[in-house]
Amino acid sequence: MLNIPEYKQYGGETKIALMDNSSLAFMHELSQRSYPSDGILSVYDLILIPKWVMEEIEDSTYRSAYVEQLQAQGYPIRWIDETKYGAFVNDEDVNLYYIVEAAVSRVSELMRFLRRKVKPEDMIDLPSTEEWMSRLYDEWPIHGRTLSTGRVLKKNAGEISLTILAEVFAWYHDEVDSLTIYTQDTDAHEFQTNAERILMGKSEFTPALDSPISVAFKSNDFILCQMYRDGALTLDAVRQLRRDDRKLTYTRQQADKSIICRKEVITKEQFIDLIQDATVQILF
């Protein structure tokens, strides 16, 4: 792991950010262009990077150096080991299994893996979390491309790890005031919202809280909008940084004060118009 501390037990933090590789890469690009986004992170008293995501970050020496730079500047960045998530759910291994199952529910290969190789007939016989979580990652059934370093990417591993971690905090730590996932990957958003829906309807799932705390998201477009509205970026800078057309989810207030929600592919110039409109809020 990089030269940052491991996070081993909940310390009462109330404002938590969960970081994906895609957002850290974008923030690094901003800093390289002399548009530091580091101030966005100053509101958090804990910034967590799951180990599976950390492996993706370490594929780039530039991103690795950027994370260590943030740590050296005093940002409370920690990495967390997925196999030790049990410590954050009062060692309730069965409930943690249900969280993981809900997180991977949209990926058939992972669901098959859990049901064939992890889930026992009687949940009282469930192996230790450390054992089966290690096995899940080591035998990850969906592979991406092979990097020049020889490491084979584990498709969706980072997004799923973030979803699991978000649900762990959401269902077990009501002291948390804000819980925000930083990612540009729409899969992460879909995994988390789907997992929460499944868990809310699962009678066998008996976590510490009756209902979860809310999980928020900040995409790269959200960051661009926030920095523009805070005066940290000009419109020309936004044009340089948002180079491609991509899907955007946003709300807009109508003339009668009602709110509509739109999800559509937005061009660079359309995005420029939206962020100048005070009735528009970027969701993802």
CSV table of C-alpha atoms in Angstrom, one decimal:
chain,number,residue,atom,x,y,z
A,1,MET,CA,0.0,0.0,0.0
A,2,LEU,CA,1.0,3.6,-0.4
A,3,ASN,CA,2.5,5.5,2.5
A,4,ILE,CA,-0.9,6.3,4.1
A,5,PRO,CA,-2.4,4.7,7.3
A,6,GLU,CA,-4.9,1.9,7.3
A,7,TYR,CA,-8.3,2.5,8.8
A,8,LYS,CA,-9.1,-0.3,11.2
A,9,GLN,CA,-12.1,0.8,13.4
A,10,TYR,CA,-14.7,3.5,13.4
A,11,GLY,CA,-13.5,6.6,15.2
A,12,GLY,CA,-16.7,8.7,15.4
A,13,GLU,CA,-16.1,10.6,12.1
A,14,THR,CA,-19.2,12.4,10.9
A,15,LYS,CA,-18.3,13.7,7.4
A,16,ILE,CA,-16.9,10.8,5.3
A,17,ALA,CA,-15.9,10.7,1.6
A,18,LEU,CA,-15.4,7.4,-0.2
A,19,MET,CA,-13.0,7.8,-3.1
A,20,ASP,CA,-12.9,6.0,-6.5
A,21,ASN,CA,-9.9,5.8,-8.8
A,22,SER,CA,-11.8,7.8,-11.5
A,23,SER,CA,-12.4,10.8,-9.2
A,24,LEU,CA,-8.8,10.9,-7.9
A,25,ALA,CA,-7.5,10.7,-11.5
A,26,PHE,CA,-9.7,13.7,-12.4
A,27,MET,CA,-8.6,15.7,-9.3
A,28,HIS,CA,-5.0,14.9,-10.2
A,29,GLU,CA,-5.6,16.3,-13.7
A,30,LEU,CA,-7.1,19.5,-12.2
A,31,SER,CA,-4.1,20.0,-10.0
A,32,GLN,CA,-1.7,19.4,-12.9
A,33,ARG,CA,-3.6,22.2,-14.8
A,34,SER,CA,-3.2,24.5,-11.8
A,35,TYR,CA,-6.9,24.2,-10.8
A,36,PRO,CA,-6.5,22.6,-7.4
A,37,SER,CA,-9.7,20.8,-6.3
A,38,ASP,CA,-8.2,19.8,-3.0
A,39,GLY,CA,-10.3,22.3,-1.2
A,40,ILE,CA,-13.4,20.3,-2.0
A,41,LEU,CA,-12.0,17.6,0.3
A,42,SER,CA,-11.4,20.0,3.2
A,43,VAL,CA,-14.9,19.5,4.7
A,44,TYR,CA,-14.3,15.8,5.5
A,45,ASP,CA,-12.8,14.4,8.6
A,46,LEU,CA,-12.3,11.0,6.9
A,47,ILE,CA,-11.4,10.2,3.3
A,48,LEU,CA,-11.5,6.4,2.7
A,49,ILE,CA,-10.1,4.4,-0.2
A,50,PRO,CA,-10.9,0.7,-0.3
A,51,LYS,CA,-7.9,-1.6,-0.9
A,52,TRP,CA,-9.4,-2.9,-4.2
A,53,VAL,CA,-9.5,0.8,-5.4
A,54,MET,CA,-6.0,1.4,-4.0
A,55,GLU,CA,-4.7,-1.3,-6.3
A,56,GLU,CA,-6.1,0.6,-9.3
A,57,ILE,CA,-4.6,3.9,-8.0
A,58,GLU,CA,-1.2,2.2,-7.7
A,59,ASP,CA,-1.2,1.3,-11.4
A,60,SER,CA,-0.3,5.0,-11.9
A,61,THR,CA,2.8,6.5,-10.3
A,62,TYR,CA,1.2,10.0,-10.9
A,63,ARG,CA,-2.0,9.1,-9.0
A,64,SER,CA,-0.1,7.4,-6.3
A,65,ALA,CA,2.1,10.5,-5.8
A,66,TYR,CA,-1.0,12.7,-5.7
A,67,VAL,CA,-2.7,10.6,-3.0
A,68,GLU,CA,0.5,10.7,-0.9
A,69,GLN,CA,0.8,14.5,-1.5
A,70,LEU,CA,-2.8,15.0,-0.2
A,71,GLN,CA,-1.9,12.9,2.9
A,72,ALA,CA,1.2,14.9,3.5
A,73,GLN,CA,-0.8,18.1,3.3
A,74,GLY,CA,-2.9,16.9,6.2
A,75,TYR,CA,-6.0,15.5,4.4
A,76,PRO,CA,-7.3,12.6,6.5
A,77,ILE,CA,-6.9,9.9,3.9
A,78,ARG,CA,-6.9,6.2,5.0
A,79,TRP,CA,-7.1,2.9,3.1
A,80,ILE,CA,-9.4,0.2,4.3
A,81,ASP,CA,-9.2,-3.6,3.8
A,82,GLU,CA,-12.4,-5.2,2.5
A,83,THR,CA,-11.6,-8.5,4.3
A,84,LYS,CA,-11.9,-6.6,7.6
A,85,TYR,CA,-15.3,-4.9,7.0
A,86,GLY,CA,-16.7,-7.1,9.7
A,87,ALA,CA,-15.2,-4.8,12.3
A,88,PHE,CA,-17.5,-2.1,11.1
A,89,VAL,CA,-20.7,-4.2,11.3
A,90,ASN,CA,-20.2,-5.4,14.9
A,91,ASP,CA,-18.8,-8.6,13.5
A,92,GLU,CA,-22.3,-9.6,12.2
A,93,ASP,CA,-20.9,-11.7,9.3
A,94,VAL,CA,-24.3,-12.8,8.0
A,95,ASN,CA,-25.5,-9.2,7.7
A,96,LEU,CA,-22.3,-8.3,5.9
A,97,TYR,CA,-22.8,-11.2,3.5
A,98,TYR,CA,-26.3,-9.8,2.7
A,99,ILE,CA,-24.7,-6.4,2.0
A,100,VAL,CA,-22.2,-8.0,-0.4
A,101,GLU,CA,-24.9,-10.0,-2.1
A,102,ALA,CA,-27.0,-6.9,-2.6
A,103,ALA,CA,-23.9,-5.0,-3.9
A,104,VAL,CA,-23.2,-7.6,-6.6
A,105,SER,CA,-26.8,-8.4,-7.5
A,106,ARG,CA,-26.6,-6.7,-10.9
A,107,VAL,CA,-23.6,-8.9,-11.9
A,108,SER,CA,-24.7,-12.5,-12.6
A,109,GLU,CA,-21.1,-13.9,-12.6
A,110,LEU,CA,-20.6,-12.6,-9.0
A,111,MET,CA,-24.0,-13.8,-7.8
A,112,ARG,CA,-23.2,-17.3,-9.1
A,113,PHE,CA,-19.9,-17.2,-7.4
A,114,LEU,CA,-21.4,-16.3,-4.0
A,115,ARG,CA,-24.1,-18.9,-4.2
A,116,ARG,CA,-21.9,-21.7,-5.4
A,117,LYS,CA,-18.7,-21.0,-3.4
A,118,VAL,CA,-19.7,-19.0,-0.4
A,119,LYS,CA,-23.3,-19.2,0.8
A,120,PRO,CA,-24.0,-22.3,2.8
A,121,GLU,CA,-27.4,-24.1,3.1
A,122,ASP,CA,-27.5,-22.9,6.7
A,123,MET,CA,-26.1,-19.3,7.2
A,124,ILE,CA,-24.8,-20.4,10.7
A,125,ASP,CA,-22.1,-22.2,8.7
A,126,LEU,CA,-21.0,-19.1,6.8
A,127,PRO,CA,-17.1,-19.0,6.7
A,128,SER,CA,-15.3,-16.1,8.3
A,129,THR,CA,-15.6,-12.8,6.4
A,130,GLU,CA,-11.9,-12.6,6.0
A,131,GLU,CA,-11.8,-16.0,4.4
A,132,TRP,CA,-14.7,-15.6,1.9
A,133,MET,CA,-14.0,-12.0,1.0
A,134,SER,CA,-10.4,-12.9,0.2
A,135,ARG,CA,-11.5,-15.8,-1.9
A,136,LEU,CA,-14.0,-13.6,-3.8
A,137,TYR,CA,-11.3,-11.1,-4.8
A,138,ASP,CA,-8.6,-13.7,-5.5
A,139,GLU,CA,-11.0,-15.7,-7.7
A,140,TRP,CA,-12.8,-12.7,-9.2
A,141,PRO,CA,-14.8,-14.2,-12.1
A,142,ILE,CA,-14.9,-11.2,-14.5
A,143,HIS,CA,-11.6,-10.0,-15.9
A,144,GLY,CA,-10.7,-6.8,-17.7
A,145,ARG,CA,-7.7,-6.1,-19.8
A,146,THR,CA,-4.1,-6.9,-18.7
A,147,LEU,CA,-1.9,-3.9,-17.9
A,148,SER,CA,1.7,-3.5,-18.9
A,149,THR,CA,2.6,-4.4,-15.3
A,150,GLY,CA,1.0,-7.8,-15.8
A,151,ARG,CA,-1.9,-7.1,-13.4
A,152,VAL,CA,-5.2,-8.2,-14.8
A,153,LEU,CA,-8.0,-5.7,-14.0
A,154,LYS,CA,-10.9,-7.1,-12.0
A,155,LYS,CA,-14.0,-5.6,-13.7
A,156,ASN,CA,-16.3,-3.6,-11.4
A,157,ALA,CA,-14.3,-4.5,-8.3
A,158,GLY,CA,-13.7,-0.9,-7.3
A,159,GLU,CA,-17.4,0.1,-7.7
A,160,ILE,CA,-18.6,-2.9,-5.8
A,161,SER,CA,-16.2,-2.3,-3.0
A,162,LEU,CA,-17.4,1.3,-2.7
A,163,THR,CA,-21.0,0.1,-2.6
A,164,ILE,CA,-20.3,-2.4,0.1
A,165,LEU,CA,-18.5,0.2,2.2
A,166,ALA,CA,-21.2,2.8,1.7
A,167,GLU,CA,-23.9,0.3,2.9
A,168,VAL,CA,-21.8,-0.7,5.9
A,169,PHE,CA,-21.7,2.9,7.1
A,170,ALA,CA,-25.3,3.6,6.0
A,171,TRP,CA,-26.8,0.8,8.1
A,172,TYR,CA,-24.5,0.8,11.1
A,173,HIS,CA,-23.2,4.3,11.9
A,174,ASP,CA,-26.0,6.9,12.4
A,175,GLU,CA,-23.4,9.3,13.9
A,176,VAL,CA,-22.4,10.0,10.3
A,177,ASP,CA,-23.8,13.3,9.0
A,178,SER,CA,-22.7,13.1,5.4
A,179,LEU,CA,-21.5,10.0,3.4
A,180,THR,CA,-20.4,10.8,-0.1
A,181,ILE,CA,-19.1,8.6,-2.9
A,182,TYR,CA,-16.7,10.3,-5.3
A,183,THR,CA,-16.9,8.5,-8.7
A,184,GLN,CA,-17.4,9.1,-12.4
A,185,ASP,CA,-18.6,5.6,-12.9
A,186,THR,CA,-22.4,5.3,-13.4
A,187,ASP,CA,-22.1,1.6,-12.4
A,188,ALA,CA,-21.2,2.7,-8.9
A,189,HIS,CA,-24.3,4.8,-8.6
A,190,GLU,CA,-26.5,2.0,-9.9
A,191,PHE,CA,-24.9,-0.6,-7.7
A,192,GLN,CA,-25.4,1.4,-4.6
A,193,THR,CA,-29.0,2.5,-5.2
A,194,ASN,CA,-29.9,-1.1,-6.2
A,195,ALA,CA,-28.2,-2.5,-3.1
A,196,GLU,CA,-30.1,-0.1,-0.8
A,197,ARG,CA,-33.4,-1.0,-2.4
A,198,ILE,CA,-32.7,-4.8,-2.0
A,199,LEU,CA,-31.6,-4.5,1.7
A,200,MET,CA,-34.6,-2.4,2.6
A,201,GLY,CA,-36.9,-5.2,1.5
A,202,LYS,CA,-34.9,-8.1,2.9
A,203,SER,CA,-36.5,-9.5,6.1
A,204,GLU,CA,-33.4,-11.6,6.9
A,205,PHE,CA,-31.2,-8.5,7.0
A,206,THR,CA,-31.2,-7.2,10.6
A,207,PRO,CA,-28.6,-4.3,10.8
A,208,ALA,CA,-28.1,-1.8,13.6
A,209,LEU,CA,-30.3,0.8,12.1
A,210,ASP,CA,-34.0,0.5,11.0
A,211,SER,CA,-33.3,2.6,7.9
A,212,PRO,CA,-30.1,3.7,6.3
A,213,ILE,CA,-28.5,7.1,6.3
A,214,SER,CA,-28.5,8.7,2.9
A,215,VAL,CA,-25.6,8.2,0.5
A,216,ALA,CA,-24.6,11.1,-1.8
A,217,PHE,CA,-22.5,11.1,-4.9
A,218,LYS,CA,-20.1,13.6,-6.5
A,219,SER,CA,-19.2,13.0,-10.1
A,220,ASN,CA,-16.6,14.8,-12.1
A,221,ASP,CA,-19.4,17.0,-13.6
A,222,PHE,CA,-20.6,17.8,-10.1
A,223,ILE,CA,-17.1,18.9,-9.2
A,224,LEU,CA,-16.8,21.1,-12.3
A,225,CYS,CA,-20.1,22.7,-11.5
A,226,GLN,CA,-19.2,23.2,-7.8
A,227,MET,CA,-15.8,24.7,-8.7
A,228,TYR,CA,-17.3,27.1,-11.3
A,229,ARG,CA,-20.0,28.3,-8.9
A,230,ASP,CA,-17.4,28.7,-6.2
A,231,GLY,CA,-15.3,30.9,-8.5
A,232,ALA,CA,-12.4,28.4,-8.8
A,233,LEU,CA,-12.9,27.8,-12.5
A,234,THR,CA,-13.8,30.0,-15.4
A,235,LEU,CA,-16.1,28.8,-18.2
A,236,ASP,CA,-13.2,28.5,-20.6
A,237,ALA,CA,-11.5,26.2,-18.0
A,238,VAL,CA,-14.6,24.1,-17.8
A,239,ARG,CA,-14.7,23.8,-21.6
A,240,GLN,CA,-11.1,22.5,-21.6
A,241,LEU,CA,-11.8,20.0,-18.8
A,242,ARG,CA,-15.1,18.6,-20.1
A,243,ARG,CA,-14.0,17.3,-23.4
A,244,ASP,CA,-16.6,14.7,-24.3
A,245,ASP,CA,-20.4,14.4,-24.5
A,246,ARG,CA,-21.7,12.2,-21.7
A,247,LYS,CA,-24.8,11.3,-19.7
A,248,LEU,CA,-25.8,13.7,-17.0
A,249,THR,CA,-28.5,13.5,-14.3
A,250,TYR,CA,-29.8,16.9,-13.1
A,251,THR,CA,-32.8,18.7,-11.7
A,252,ARG,CA,-34.2,22.0,-12.9
A,253,GLN,CA,-36.8,24.2,-11.2
A,254,GLN,CA,-39.8,25.1,-13.4
A,255,ALA,CA,-41.5,28.5,-13.5
A,256,ASP,CA,-44.2,27.2,-11.1
A,257,LYS,CA,-41.5,26.1,-8.6
A,258,SER,CA,-41.9,22.4,-9.4
A,259,ILE,CA,-38.8,20.3,-9.9
A,260,ILE,CA,-38.1,18.1,-12.9
A,261,CYS,CA,-35.3,15.4,-13.0
A,262,ARG,CA,-33.6,14.7,-16.4
A,263,LYS,CA,-31.1,12.1,-17.4
A,264,GLU,CA,-29.7,12.6,-20.9
A,265,VAL,CA,-26.5,12.9,-22.9
A,266,ILE,CA,-25.2,16.5,-22.6
A,267,THR,CA,-22.7,18.2,-24.9
A,268,LYS,CA,-20.0,20.5,-23.6
A,269,GLU,CA,-21.9,23.7,-24.5
A,270,GLN,CA,-25.1,22.4,-23.0
A,271,PHE,CA,-23.2,21.7,-19.8
A,272,ILE,CA,-21.9,25.3,-19.9
A,273,ASP,CA,-25.4,26.6,-20.1
A,274,LEU,CA,-26.7,24.3,-17.3
A,275,ILE,CA,-24.0,25.3,-14.7
A,276,GLN,CA,-24.8,29.0,-15.3
A,277,ASP,CA,-28.5,28.3,-14.5
A,278,ALA,CA,-29.1,28.8,-10.8
A,279,THR,CA,-32.3,26.6,-11.0
A,280,VAL,CA,-30.2,23.6,-12.0
A,281,GLN,CA,-28.6,21.1,-9.6
A,282,ILE,CA,-26.2,18.5,-10.9
A,283,LEU,CA,-27.0,15.1,-9.4
A,284,PHE,CA,-24.6,12.8,-11.3
